[in-house]
Coordinates of C-alpha atoms in Angstrom, one line a residue:
M1 CA -67.3 -37.6 -19.8
K2 CA -65.5 -40.7 -21.5
P3 CA -67.3 -41.8 -24.2
P4 CA -68.9 -45.2 -23.9
Q5 CA -67.7 -48.8 -25.9
S6 CA -70.3 -47.9 -28.5
F7 CA -69.5 -44.8 -29.3
Y8 CA -65.9 -46.5 -30.6
D9 CA -67.7 -49.3 -32.0
F10 CA -69.6 -46.8 -33.7
T11 CA -67.1 -44.5 -34.9
L12 CA -64.4 -47.6 -36.3
Q13 CA -67.6 -49.3 -38.2
L14 CA -68.3 -45.6 -39.8
H15 CA -64.7 -45.1 -40.6
Q16 CA -64.0 -48.4 -42.2
D17 CA -67.4 -48.7 -44.3
L18 CA -68.3 -44.6 -44.8
D19 CA -67.1 -44.7 -48.3
L20 CA -67.2 -48.0 -50.0
V21 CA -70.0 -49.0 -48.5
Y22 CA -72.3 -45.6 -48.2
P23 CA -71.2 -43.3 -51.1
G24 CA -74.0 -41.1 -50.1
W25 CA -73.4 -40.9 -46.5
D26 CA -73.1 -36.9 -46.5
S27 CA -76.2 -36.0 -48.6
D28 CA -78.5 -34.0 -47.4
T29 CA -81.5 -35.9 -47.7
P30 CA -83.2 -37.1 -44.7
G31 CA -82.4 -40.7 -44.2
A32 CA -79.1 -41.0 -46.1
R33 CA -77.4 -42.1 -43.1
Y34 CA -80.4 -44.6 -41.8
E35 CA -78.2 -47.7 -43.6
I36 CA -75.2 -46.8 -41.4
Y37 CA -77.1 -46.9 -38.3
E38 CA -79.6 -50.1 -38.8
D39 CA -75.9 -51.9 -39.4
F40 CA -74.3 -50.7 -36.2
R41 CA -77.6 -51.8 -34.8
Q42 CA -77.8 -55.0 -36.4
G43 CA -73.8 -55.4 -35.4
Y44 CA -74.1 -54.2 -32.4
G45 CA -77.6 -54.4 -30.9
D46 CA -80.1 -52.4 -29.4
R47 CA -78.2 -51.9 -26.2
A48 CA -75.7 -50.1 -27.6
V49 CA -77.8 -48.2 -30.0
R50 CA -79.6 -47.1 -26.3
E51 CA -76.3 -46.2 -25.6
L52 CA -75.0 -44.4 -27.9
A53 CA -78.3 -42.0 -28.4
K54 CA -77.8 -41.4 -24.5
Y55 CA -74.5 -40.2 -25.0
G56 CA -75.4 -38.2 -27.8
K57 CA -78.0 -36.2 -26.1
S58 CA -75.4 -35.4 -23.2
L59 CA -73.2 -34.3 -25.9
L60 CA -75.9 -31.9 -27.7
A61 CA -77.0 -30.3 -24.5
D62 CA -74.0 -28.8 -24.0
D63 CA -73.4 -26.4 -27.0
K64 CA -70.0 -25.2 -25.8
T65 CA -68.7 -28.4 -25.9
D66 CA -66.2 -28.7 -29.1
L67 CA -67.5 -32.0 -30.4
G68 CA -65.1 -31.9 -33.6
T69 CA -61.9 -31.8 -30.9
L70 CA -64.0 -34.9 -29.0
W71 CA -64.0 -36.9 -32.1
F72 CA -60.4 -36.0 -33.7
N73 CA -59.4 -37.0 -29.7
E74 CA -61.5 -40.4 -29.0
S75 CA -62.9 -41.6 -32.0
R76 CA -61.4 -44.5 -33.7
A77 CA -61.7 -42.7 -37.1
D78 CA -58.5 -41.1 -38.0
W79 CA -59.9 -38.1 -39.8
A80 CA -61.6 -34.8 -38.0
I81 CA -64.9 -34.0 -38.6
P82 CA -65.7 -30.2 -37.6
D83 CA -67.7 -29.6 -34.6
K84 CA -70.8 -28.8 -36.7
G85 CA -70.2 -31.7 -38.5
V86 CA -70.2 -34.2 -35.2
R87 CA -73.5 -32.1 -34.2
F88 CA -75.2 -32.8 -37.4
L89 CA -74.0 -36.6 -37.2
F90 CA -75.5 -36.9 -33.5
E91 CA -78.5 -35.2 -33.8
D92 CA -79.0 -37.3 -37.4
F93 CA -78.5 -40.4 -35.3
L94 CA -80.8 -39.3 -32.3
S95 CA -83.9 -38.5 -34.9
W96 CA -83.1 -42.6 -36.0
A97 CA -82.7 -44.4 -33.1
A98 CA -86.3 -42.2 -31.6
S99 CA -87.7 -43.9 -34.7
L100 CA -87.1 -46.9 -33.5
S101 CA -89.5 -46.6 -30.1

């Protein structure tokens, strides 16, 4: 399944801003990445959030998909995240997105 444009936009923003703008992004603290998600929402809109959430749900539905490889091959970030990390990121994003409804 080809990722939607929102996936590319999200991964590009995430890569560009991560360490400089969001130094605590990798914390286990609940809500540590919510500012990243909110900035994505403000930059790309609610439609992009819904599109990315829908895509994330479809990816997480198949536990056999190697999301680390998908991230490496498809994202606009130039660093790799292991499968477990990508799953965590999507689960966290989906939790945040669900709170908007």
